[in-house]
Short mmCIF file of C-alpha atoms and ligand atoms in Angstrom, two decimals:
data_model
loop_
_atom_site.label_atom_id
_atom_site.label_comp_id
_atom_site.label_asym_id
_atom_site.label_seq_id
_atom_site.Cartn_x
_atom_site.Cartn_y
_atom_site.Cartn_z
CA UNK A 1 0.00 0.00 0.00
CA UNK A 2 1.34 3.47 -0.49
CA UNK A 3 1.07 4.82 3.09
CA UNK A 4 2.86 7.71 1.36
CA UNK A 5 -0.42 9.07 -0.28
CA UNK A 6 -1.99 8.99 3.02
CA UNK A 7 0.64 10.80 4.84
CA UNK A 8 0.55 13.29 2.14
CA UNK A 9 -2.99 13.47 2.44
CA UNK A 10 -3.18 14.24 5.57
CA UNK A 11 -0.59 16.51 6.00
CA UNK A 12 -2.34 18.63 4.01
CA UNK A 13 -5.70 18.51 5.73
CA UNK A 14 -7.32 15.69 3.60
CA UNK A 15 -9.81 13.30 4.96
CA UNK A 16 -8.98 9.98 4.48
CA UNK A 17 -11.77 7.11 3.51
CA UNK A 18 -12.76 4.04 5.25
CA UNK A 19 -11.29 1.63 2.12
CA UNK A 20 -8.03 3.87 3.05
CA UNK A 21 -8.26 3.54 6.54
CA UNK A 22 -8.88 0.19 6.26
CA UNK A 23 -5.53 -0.34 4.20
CA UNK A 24 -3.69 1.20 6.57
CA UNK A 25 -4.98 -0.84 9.48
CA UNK A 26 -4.27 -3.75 7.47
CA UNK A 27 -0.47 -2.55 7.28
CA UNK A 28 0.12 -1.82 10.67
CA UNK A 29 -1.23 -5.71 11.44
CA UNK A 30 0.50 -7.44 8.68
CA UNK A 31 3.86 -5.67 9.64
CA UNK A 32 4.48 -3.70 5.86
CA UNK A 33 3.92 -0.60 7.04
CA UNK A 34 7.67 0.58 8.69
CA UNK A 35 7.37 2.24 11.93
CA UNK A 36 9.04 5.86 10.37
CA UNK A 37 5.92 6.02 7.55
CA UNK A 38 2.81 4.96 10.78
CA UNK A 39 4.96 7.47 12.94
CA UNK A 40 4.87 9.88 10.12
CA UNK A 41 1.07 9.57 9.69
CA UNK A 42 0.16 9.49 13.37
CA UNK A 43 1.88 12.78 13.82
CA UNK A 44 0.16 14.56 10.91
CA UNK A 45 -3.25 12.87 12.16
CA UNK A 46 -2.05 14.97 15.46
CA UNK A 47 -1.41 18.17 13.54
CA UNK A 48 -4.93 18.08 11.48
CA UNK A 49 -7.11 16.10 13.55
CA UNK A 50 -9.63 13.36 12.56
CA UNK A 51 -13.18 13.64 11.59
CA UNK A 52 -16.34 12.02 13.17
CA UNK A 53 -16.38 9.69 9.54
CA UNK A 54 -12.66 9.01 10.31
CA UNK A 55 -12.76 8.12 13.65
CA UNK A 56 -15.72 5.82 13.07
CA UNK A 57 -13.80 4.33 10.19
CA UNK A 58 -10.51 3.94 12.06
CA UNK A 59 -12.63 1.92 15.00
CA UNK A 60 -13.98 -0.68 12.31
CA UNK A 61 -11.42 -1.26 10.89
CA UNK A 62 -9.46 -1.54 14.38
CA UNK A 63 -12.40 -3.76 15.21
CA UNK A 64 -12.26 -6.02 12.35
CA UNK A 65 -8.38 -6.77 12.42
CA UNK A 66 -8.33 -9.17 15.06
CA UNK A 67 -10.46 -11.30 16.90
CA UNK A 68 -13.82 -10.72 18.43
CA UNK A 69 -15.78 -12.19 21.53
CA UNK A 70 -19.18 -13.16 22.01
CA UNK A 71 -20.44 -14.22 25.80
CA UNK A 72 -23.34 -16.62 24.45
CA UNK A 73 -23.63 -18.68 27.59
CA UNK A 74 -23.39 -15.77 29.68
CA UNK A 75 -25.56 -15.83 32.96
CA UNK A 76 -26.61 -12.32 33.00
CA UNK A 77 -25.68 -9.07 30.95
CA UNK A 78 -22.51 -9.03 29.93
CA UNK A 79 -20.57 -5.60 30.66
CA UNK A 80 -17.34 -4.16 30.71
CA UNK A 81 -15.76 -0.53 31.78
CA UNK A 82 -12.58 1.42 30.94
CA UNK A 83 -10.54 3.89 32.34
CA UNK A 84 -8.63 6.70 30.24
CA UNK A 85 -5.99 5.96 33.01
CA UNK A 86 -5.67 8.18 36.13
CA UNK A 87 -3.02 8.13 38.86
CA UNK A 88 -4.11 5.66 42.65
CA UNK A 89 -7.14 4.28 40.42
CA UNK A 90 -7.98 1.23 41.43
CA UNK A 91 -11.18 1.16 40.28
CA UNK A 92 -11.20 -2.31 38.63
CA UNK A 93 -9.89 -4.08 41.38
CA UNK A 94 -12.94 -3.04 43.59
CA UNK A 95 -15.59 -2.52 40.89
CA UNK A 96 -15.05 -5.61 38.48
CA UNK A 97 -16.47 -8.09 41.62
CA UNK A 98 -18.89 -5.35 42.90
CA UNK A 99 -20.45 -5.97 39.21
CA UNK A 100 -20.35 -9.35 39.76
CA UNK A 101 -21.71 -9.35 42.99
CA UNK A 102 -24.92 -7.40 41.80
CA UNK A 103 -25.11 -10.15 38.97
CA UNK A 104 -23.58 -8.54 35.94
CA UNK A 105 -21.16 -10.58 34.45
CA UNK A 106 -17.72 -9.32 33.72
CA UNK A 107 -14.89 -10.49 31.13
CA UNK A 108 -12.34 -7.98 31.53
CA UNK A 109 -9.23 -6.90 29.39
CA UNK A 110 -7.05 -4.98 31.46
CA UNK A 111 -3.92 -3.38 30.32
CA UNK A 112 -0.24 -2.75 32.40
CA UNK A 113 0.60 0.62 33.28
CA UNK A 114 2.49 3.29 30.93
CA UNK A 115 3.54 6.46 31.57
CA UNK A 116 2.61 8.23 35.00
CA UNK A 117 -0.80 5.89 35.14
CA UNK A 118 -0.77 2.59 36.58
CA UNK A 119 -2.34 -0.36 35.04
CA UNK A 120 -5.11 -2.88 36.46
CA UNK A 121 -2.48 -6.25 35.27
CA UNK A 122 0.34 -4.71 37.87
CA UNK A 123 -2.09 -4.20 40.37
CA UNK A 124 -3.53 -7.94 40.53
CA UNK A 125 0.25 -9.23 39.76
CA UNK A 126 1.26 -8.35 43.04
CA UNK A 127 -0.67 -11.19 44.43
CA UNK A 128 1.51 -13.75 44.21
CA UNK A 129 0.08 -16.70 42.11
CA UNK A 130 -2.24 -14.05 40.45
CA UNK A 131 -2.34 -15.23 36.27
CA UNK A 132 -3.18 -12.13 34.08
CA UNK A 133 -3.09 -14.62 30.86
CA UNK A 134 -5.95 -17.59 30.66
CA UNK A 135 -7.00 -19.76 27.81
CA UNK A 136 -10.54 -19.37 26.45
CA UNK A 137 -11.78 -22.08 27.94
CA UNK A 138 -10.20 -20.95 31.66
CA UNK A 139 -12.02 -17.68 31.40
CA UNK A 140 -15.49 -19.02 30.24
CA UNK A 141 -14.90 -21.12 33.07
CA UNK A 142 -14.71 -18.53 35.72
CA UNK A 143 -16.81 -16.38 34.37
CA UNK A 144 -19.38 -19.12 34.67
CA UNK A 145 -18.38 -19.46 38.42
CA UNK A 146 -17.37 -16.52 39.80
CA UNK A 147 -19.33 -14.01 36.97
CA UNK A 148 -15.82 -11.83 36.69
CA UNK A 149 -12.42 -12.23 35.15
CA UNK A 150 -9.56 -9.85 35.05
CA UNK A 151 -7.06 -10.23 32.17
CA UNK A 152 -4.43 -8.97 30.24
CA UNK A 153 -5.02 -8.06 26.64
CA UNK A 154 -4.62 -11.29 24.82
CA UNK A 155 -2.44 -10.64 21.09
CA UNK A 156 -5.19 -11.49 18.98
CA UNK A 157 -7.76 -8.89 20.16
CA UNK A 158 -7.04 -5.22 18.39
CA UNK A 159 -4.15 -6.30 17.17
CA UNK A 160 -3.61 -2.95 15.13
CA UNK A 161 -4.03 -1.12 17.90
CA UNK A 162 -1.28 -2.79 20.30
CA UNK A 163 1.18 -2.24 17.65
CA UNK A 164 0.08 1.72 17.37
CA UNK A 165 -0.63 2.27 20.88
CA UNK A 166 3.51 0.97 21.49
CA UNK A 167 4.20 3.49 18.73
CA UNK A 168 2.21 6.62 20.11
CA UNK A 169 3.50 6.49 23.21
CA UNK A 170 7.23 6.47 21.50
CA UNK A 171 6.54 9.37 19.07
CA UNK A 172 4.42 11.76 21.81
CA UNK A 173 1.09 10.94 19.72
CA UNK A 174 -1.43 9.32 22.68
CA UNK A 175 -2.77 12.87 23.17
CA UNK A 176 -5.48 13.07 20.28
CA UNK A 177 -9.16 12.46 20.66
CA UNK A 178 -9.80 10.11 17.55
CA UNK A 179 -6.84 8.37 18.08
CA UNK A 180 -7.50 7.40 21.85
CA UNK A 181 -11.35 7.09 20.87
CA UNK A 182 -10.90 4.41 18.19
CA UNK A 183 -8.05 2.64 20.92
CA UNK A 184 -10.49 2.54 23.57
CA UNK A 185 -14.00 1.77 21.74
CA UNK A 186 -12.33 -0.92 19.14
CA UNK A 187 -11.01 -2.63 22.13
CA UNK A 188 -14.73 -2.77 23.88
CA UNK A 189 -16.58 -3.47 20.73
CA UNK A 190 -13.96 -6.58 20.12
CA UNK A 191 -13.96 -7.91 23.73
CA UNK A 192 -17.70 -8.49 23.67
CA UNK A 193 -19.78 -6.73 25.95
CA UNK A 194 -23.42 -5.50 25.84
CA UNK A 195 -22.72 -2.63 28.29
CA UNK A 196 -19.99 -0.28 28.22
CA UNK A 197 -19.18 2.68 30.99
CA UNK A 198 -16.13 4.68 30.44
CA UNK A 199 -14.68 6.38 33.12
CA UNK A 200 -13.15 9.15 31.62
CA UNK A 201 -10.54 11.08 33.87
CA UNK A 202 -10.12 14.35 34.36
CA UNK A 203 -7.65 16.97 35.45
CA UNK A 204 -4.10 17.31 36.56
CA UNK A 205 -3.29 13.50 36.43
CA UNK A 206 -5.33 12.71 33.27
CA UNK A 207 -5.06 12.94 29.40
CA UNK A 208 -8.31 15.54 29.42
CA UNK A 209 -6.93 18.21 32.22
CA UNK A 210 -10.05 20.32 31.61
CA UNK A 211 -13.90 19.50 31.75
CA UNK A 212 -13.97 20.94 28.03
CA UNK A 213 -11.95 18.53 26.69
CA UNK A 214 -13.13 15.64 28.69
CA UNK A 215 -16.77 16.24 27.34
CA UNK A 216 -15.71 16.41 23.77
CA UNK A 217 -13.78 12.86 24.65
CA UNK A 218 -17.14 11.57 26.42
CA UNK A 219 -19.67 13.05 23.72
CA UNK A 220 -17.39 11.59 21.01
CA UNK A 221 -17.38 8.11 22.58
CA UNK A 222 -21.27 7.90 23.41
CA UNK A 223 -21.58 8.77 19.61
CA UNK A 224 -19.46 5.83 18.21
CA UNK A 225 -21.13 3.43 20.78
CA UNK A 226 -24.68 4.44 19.41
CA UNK A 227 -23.05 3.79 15.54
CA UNK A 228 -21.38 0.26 16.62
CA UNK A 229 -24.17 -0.97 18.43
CA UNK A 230 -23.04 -0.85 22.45
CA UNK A 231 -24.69 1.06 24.89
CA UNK A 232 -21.95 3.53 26.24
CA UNK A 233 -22.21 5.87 29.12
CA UNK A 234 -19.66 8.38 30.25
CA UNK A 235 -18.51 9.54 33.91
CA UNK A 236 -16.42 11.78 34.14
CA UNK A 237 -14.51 11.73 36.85
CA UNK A 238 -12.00 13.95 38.87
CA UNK A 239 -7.88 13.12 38.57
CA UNK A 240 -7.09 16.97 40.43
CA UNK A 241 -5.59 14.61 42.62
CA UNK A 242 -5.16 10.48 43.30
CA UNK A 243 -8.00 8.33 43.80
CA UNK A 244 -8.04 7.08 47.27
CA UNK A 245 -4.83 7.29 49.22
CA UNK A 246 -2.63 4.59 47.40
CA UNK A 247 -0.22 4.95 44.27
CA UNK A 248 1.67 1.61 43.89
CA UNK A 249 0.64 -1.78 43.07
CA UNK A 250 0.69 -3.55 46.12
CA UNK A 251 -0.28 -0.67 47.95
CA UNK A 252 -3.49 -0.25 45.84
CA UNK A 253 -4.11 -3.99 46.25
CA UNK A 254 -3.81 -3.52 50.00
CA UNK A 255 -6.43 -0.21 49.90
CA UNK A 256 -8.68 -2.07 48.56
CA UNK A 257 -8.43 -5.11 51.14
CA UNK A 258 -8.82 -2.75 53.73
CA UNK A 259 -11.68 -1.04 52.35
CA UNK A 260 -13.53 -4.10 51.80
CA UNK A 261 -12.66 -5.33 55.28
CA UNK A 262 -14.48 -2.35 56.79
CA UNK A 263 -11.13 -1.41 57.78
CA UNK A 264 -10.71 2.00 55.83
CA UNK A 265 -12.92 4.43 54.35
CA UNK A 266 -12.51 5.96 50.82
CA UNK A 267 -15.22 7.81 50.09
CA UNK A 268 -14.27 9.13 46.24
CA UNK A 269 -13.24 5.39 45.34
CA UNK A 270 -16.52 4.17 47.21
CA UNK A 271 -18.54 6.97 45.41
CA UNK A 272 -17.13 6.76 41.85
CA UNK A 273 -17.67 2.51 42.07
CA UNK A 274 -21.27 2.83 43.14
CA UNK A 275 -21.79 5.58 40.63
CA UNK A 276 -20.10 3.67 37.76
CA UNK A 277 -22.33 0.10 38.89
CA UNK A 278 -25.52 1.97 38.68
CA UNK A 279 -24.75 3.19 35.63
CA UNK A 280 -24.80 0.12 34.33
CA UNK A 281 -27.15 -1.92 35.87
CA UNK A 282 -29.52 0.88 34.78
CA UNK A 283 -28.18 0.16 31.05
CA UNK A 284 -28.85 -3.63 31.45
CA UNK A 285 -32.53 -3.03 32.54
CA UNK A 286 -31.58 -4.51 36.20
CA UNK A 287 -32.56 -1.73 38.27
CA UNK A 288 -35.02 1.35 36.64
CA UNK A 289 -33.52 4.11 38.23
CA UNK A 290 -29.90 5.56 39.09
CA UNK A 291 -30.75 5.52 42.59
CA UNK A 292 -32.25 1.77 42.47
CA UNK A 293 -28.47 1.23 41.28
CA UNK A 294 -26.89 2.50 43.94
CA UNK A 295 -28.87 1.22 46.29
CA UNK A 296 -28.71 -2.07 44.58
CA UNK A 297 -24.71 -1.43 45.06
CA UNK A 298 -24.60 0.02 48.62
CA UNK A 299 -26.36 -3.18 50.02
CA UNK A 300 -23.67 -5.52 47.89
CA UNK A 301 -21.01 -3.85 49.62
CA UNK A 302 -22.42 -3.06 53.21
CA UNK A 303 -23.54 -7.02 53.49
CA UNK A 304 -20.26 -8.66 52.46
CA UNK A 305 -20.91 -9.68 48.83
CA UNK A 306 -18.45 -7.39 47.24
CA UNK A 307 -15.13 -9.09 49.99
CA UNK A 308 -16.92 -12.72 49.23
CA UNK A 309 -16.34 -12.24 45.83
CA UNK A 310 -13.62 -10.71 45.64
CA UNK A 311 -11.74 -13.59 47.41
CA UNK A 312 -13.55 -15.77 45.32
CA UNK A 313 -11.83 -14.07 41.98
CA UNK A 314 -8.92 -13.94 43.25
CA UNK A 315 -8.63 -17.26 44.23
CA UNK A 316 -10.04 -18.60 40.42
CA UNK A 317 -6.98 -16.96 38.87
CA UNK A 318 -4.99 -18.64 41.10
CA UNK A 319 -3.78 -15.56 43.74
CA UNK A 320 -2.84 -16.29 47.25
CA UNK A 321 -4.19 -13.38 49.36
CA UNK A 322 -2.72 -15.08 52.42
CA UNK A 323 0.56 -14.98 50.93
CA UNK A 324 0.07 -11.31 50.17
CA UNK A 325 -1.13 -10.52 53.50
CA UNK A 326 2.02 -12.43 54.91
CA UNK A 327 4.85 -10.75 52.97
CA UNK A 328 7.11 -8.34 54.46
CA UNK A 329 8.59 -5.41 53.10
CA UNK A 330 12.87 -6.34 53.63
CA UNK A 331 14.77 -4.40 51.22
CA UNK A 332 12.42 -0.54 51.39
CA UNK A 333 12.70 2.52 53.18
CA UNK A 334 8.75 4.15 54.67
CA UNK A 335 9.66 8.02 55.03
CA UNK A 336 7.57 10.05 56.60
CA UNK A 337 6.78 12.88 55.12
CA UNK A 338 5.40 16.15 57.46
CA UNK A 339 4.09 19.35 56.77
CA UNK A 340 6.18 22.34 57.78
CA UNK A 341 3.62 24.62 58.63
CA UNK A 342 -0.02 24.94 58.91
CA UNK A 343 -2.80 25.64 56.24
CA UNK A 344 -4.99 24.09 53.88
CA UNK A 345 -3.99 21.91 51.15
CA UNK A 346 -5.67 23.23 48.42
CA UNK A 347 -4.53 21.56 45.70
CA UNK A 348 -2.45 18.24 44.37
CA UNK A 349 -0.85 17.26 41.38
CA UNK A 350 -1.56 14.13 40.47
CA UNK A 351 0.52 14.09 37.63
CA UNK A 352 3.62 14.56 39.49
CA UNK A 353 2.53 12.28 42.38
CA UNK A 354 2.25 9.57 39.32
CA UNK A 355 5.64 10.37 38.01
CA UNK A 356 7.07 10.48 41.71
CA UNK A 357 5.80 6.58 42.44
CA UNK A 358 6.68 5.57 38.79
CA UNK A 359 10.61 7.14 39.76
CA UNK A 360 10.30 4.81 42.66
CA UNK A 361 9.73 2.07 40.69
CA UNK A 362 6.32 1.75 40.40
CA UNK A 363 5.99 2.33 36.83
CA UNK A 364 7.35 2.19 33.40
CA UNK A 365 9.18 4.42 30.89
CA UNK A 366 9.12 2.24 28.26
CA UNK A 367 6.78 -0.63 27.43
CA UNK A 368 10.30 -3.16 28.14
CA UNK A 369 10.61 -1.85 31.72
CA UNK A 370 10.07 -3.96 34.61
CA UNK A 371 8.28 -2.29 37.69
CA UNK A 372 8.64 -2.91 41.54
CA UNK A 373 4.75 -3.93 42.76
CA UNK A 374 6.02 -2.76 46.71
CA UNK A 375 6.92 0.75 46.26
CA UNK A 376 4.50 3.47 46.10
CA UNK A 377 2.89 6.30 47.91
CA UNK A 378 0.25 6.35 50.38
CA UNK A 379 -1.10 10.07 49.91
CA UNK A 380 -2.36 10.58 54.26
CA UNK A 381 -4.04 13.74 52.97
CA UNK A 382 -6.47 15.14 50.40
CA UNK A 383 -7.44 18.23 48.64
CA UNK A 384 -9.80 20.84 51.48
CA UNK A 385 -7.60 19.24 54.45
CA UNK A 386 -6.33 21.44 57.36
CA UNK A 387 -2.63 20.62 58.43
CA UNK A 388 -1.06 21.58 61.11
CA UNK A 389 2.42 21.54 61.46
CA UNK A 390 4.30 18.78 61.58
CA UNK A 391 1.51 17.18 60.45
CA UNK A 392 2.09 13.30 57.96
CA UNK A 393 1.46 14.23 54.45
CA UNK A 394 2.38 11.30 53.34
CA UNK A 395 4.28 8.00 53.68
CA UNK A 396 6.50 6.67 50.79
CA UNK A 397 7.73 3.37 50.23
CA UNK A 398 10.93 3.31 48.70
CA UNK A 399 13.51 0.77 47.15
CA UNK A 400 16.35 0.96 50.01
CA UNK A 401 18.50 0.91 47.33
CA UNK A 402 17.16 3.96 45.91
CA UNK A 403 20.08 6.50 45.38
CA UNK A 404 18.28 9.45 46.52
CA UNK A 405 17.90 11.07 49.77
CA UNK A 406 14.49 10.51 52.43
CA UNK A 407 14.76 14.56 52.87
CA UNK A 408 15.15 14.43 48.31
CA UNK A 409 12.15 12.24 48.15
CA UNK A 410 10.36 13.93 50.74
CA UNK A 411 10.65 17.40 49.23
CA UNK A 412 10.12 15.79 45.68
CA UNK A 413 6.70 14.67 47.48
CA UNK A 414 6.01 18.49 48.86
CA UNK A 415 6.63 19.85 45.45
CA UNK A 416 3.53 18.54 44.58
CA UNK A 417 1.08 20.11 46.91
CA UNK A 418 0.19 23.52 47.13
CA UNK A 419 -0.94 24.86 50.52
CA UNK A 420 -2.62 28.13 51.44
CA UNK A 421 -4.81 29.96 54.45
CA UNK A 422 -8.25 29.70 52.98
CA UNK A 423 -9.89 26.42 52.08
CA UNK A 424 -10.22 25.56 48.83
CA UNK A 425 -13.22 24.97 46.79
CA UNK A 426 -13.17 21.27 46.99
CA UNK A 427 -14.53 19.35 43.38
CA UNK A 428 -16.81 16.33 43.73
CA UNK A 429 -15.60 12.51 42.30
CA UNK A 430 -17.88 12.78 39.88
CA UNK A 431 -18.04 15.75 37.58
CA UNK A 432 -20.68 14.51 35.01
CA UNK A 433 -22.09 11.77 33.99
CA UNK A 434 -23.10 11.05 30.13
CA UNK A 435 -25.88 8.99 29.43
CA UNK A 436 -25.98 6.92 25.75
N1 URA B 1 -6.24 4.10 26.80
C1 URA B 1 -6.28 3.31 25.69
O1 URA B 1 -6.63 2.14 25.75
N2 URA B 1 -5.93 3.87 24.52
C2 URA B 1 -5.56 5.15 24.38
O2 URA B 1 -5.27 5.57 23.29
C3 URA B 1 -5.50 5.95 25.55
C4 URA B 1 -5.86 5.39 26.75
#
């Protein structure tokens, strides 16, 4: 194919057609397109932006160049959600077996974490015995027994858009709207479910920093759902600063074992999981109303369900949460960090926070890296807090190895936060919500 004509084509503004966008797909998958010429094209697709017909286009053919699952046998509606990636969000690991719980059923691609957002596969691989790859017949097989099932994006599924999606995040082209659109909605479409809810993050740790451009993500999405056939809904959710308290693997793991436990409150992760649940059992036709859903989702949690099955998950992809209970930490450095002085913390960038815990090893530069599932940061306080001096910001778990200082990590942590004598106006979870 002459992905020349297309480069040229778009370069100069052109719009290029499905049978075009088609070939092109096919070239990325069959390996004759050269990195330098998809680079090329990805860039100028950055520079003059993809239409509506485009996008659609791009997600068909995205759709239609690897395989794609049906849940026949399925003992309830099947469903499915996906996060535009946000810094402590451990959504999945709390939500997939809520769903479950309220009988939704659940087959879940999950990718590893890139850049300063962690990924649902490093999460549940720091439970030791945890398997993020199963055959076909090993996920029916849960699914029909537990109702949910966490794993890693198999090869065959989107296979033009692994091969891009390595490439983007090389060349600095994630950032554009059709691009991530057609990533995100071809990898639903293929995976199977009735029922899709997108959490879509917003703000200083997310792709969309402003509501503006979060809403023209969320509007774009609902519209390619309605033209592919799945019911999407949109929340939009706030990233101004982590999710919870947790940024690390482990660490998130552990939040979410605690939470569960009745151990330790997080409202905004509590909030944005019932919200998200009702969203879609509304979608399936199991409850009427949005605040049926939650309901239906406070009482899973509040009597047990959520923990039972949970366990029960974990256990069918063969983790050992004793194990993970049991481990110690030999080998990393907790430091303390404390406030100087008094005030309110009015504000936290989540961003850096993510880049701070990935420099500690709990992410990835590059898609070859490995990561370290016990470091992390467990943020003590949030956005509208008063501190007082002296006061724990914030503990960090670091590699004792680590070359730099408690006092440079500490300070590294500080530079993150701003502080301030007035309270801040403090933003909800959940910003908006989009309905299909
Ligand atoms: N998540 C995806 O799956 N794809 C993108 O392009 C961006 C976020």
């Amino acid at each position: 194919m002459e992905l020349l004509s297309l480069i040229r084509k778009k370069r100069a503004g052109g719009e290029l057609s499905a049978a075009e966008l088609e070939e092109f797909t096919a070239a990325v998958v069959d390996g004759s397109a050269p990195d330098y010429q998809l680079s090329a094209l990805l860039m100028a697709i950055c520079y003059e932006g993809l239409s509506y017909a485009e996008t659609l286009a791009l997600t068909r053919a995205f759709v239609a160049s690897g395989e794609q699952l049906s849940w026949p046998e399925a003992q309830g509606p099947v469903v499915d959600k996906h996060s535009t990636g946000g810094v402590g969000d451990k959504v999945s690991l709390l939500l997939v077996p809520w769903l479950a719980a309220v009988g939704l059923v659940v087959p879940k691609m999950s990718g590893r974490g890139l850049g300063h957002t962690g990924g649902t596969i490093d999460k549940l691989a720091s439970v030791p015995g945890f398997r993020v790859a199963l055959s076909q017949g090993e996920i029916r097989a849960i699914l029909a027994d537990v109702g949910c099932v966490v794993v890693a994006q198999s090869a065959g599924l989107v296979p033009a858009d692994k091969r891009l999606y390595a490439l983007r995040d090389v060349t600095d082209t994630v950032d554009q709207l059709g691009l991530i659109a057609a990533s995100v909605l071809s990898k639903k479409t293929a995976a199977g479910a009735e029922h899709i809810v997108l959490d879509v993050k917003c703000g200083s740790g997310a792709f969309f920093k402003d509501l503006a451009r979060a809403r023209e993500f969320a509007e774009l999405a609902l519209s390619l759902g309605r033209d592919l056939g799945r019911g999407v809904a949109c929340v939009i959710s706030n990233m101004h600063q982590p999710l919870g308290s947790a940024v690390g693997n482990a660490l998130e793991v552990e939040e979410v074992l605690a939470l569960l436990a009745g151990e330790r409150d997080q409202p905004d992760l509590t909030e944005l999981c019932q919200i998200l649940g009702a969203l879609l059992l509304t979608a399936a036709g199991r409850t009427v109303s949005m605040d049926e859903g939650q309901a239906m989702m406070e009482q899973a949690l509040a009597g047990g369900a959520v923990r039972e099955r949970f366990e029960r998950w974990i256990a069918a992809q063969g983790g050992d949460l004793a194990a993970f209970r049991e481990r110690h930490r030999d080998g990393y450095r907790r430091i303390d960090v404390r406030a100087v002085n008094g005030g309110y913390l009015r504000g936290m960038d989540a961003q850096r926070i993510g880049e701070l815990a990935r420099g500690l090893g709990a992410g990835r530069l590059t898609a070859a890296d490995g990561i370290d599932a016990e470091v992390g940061i467990l943020c003590r306080c949030k956005v509208g807090d008063a501190i007082e001096a002296e006061q724990s910001l914030a503990e960090l778990v670091a590699r004792a190895i680590d070359p730099r200082s408690d006092r440079d990590l500490a300070e590294e942590y500080v530079a993150a936060l701003s502080f301030g004598a007035e309270p801040p106006e403090v933003k909800p979870v959940v910003l908006d919500v989009l309905l299909p």
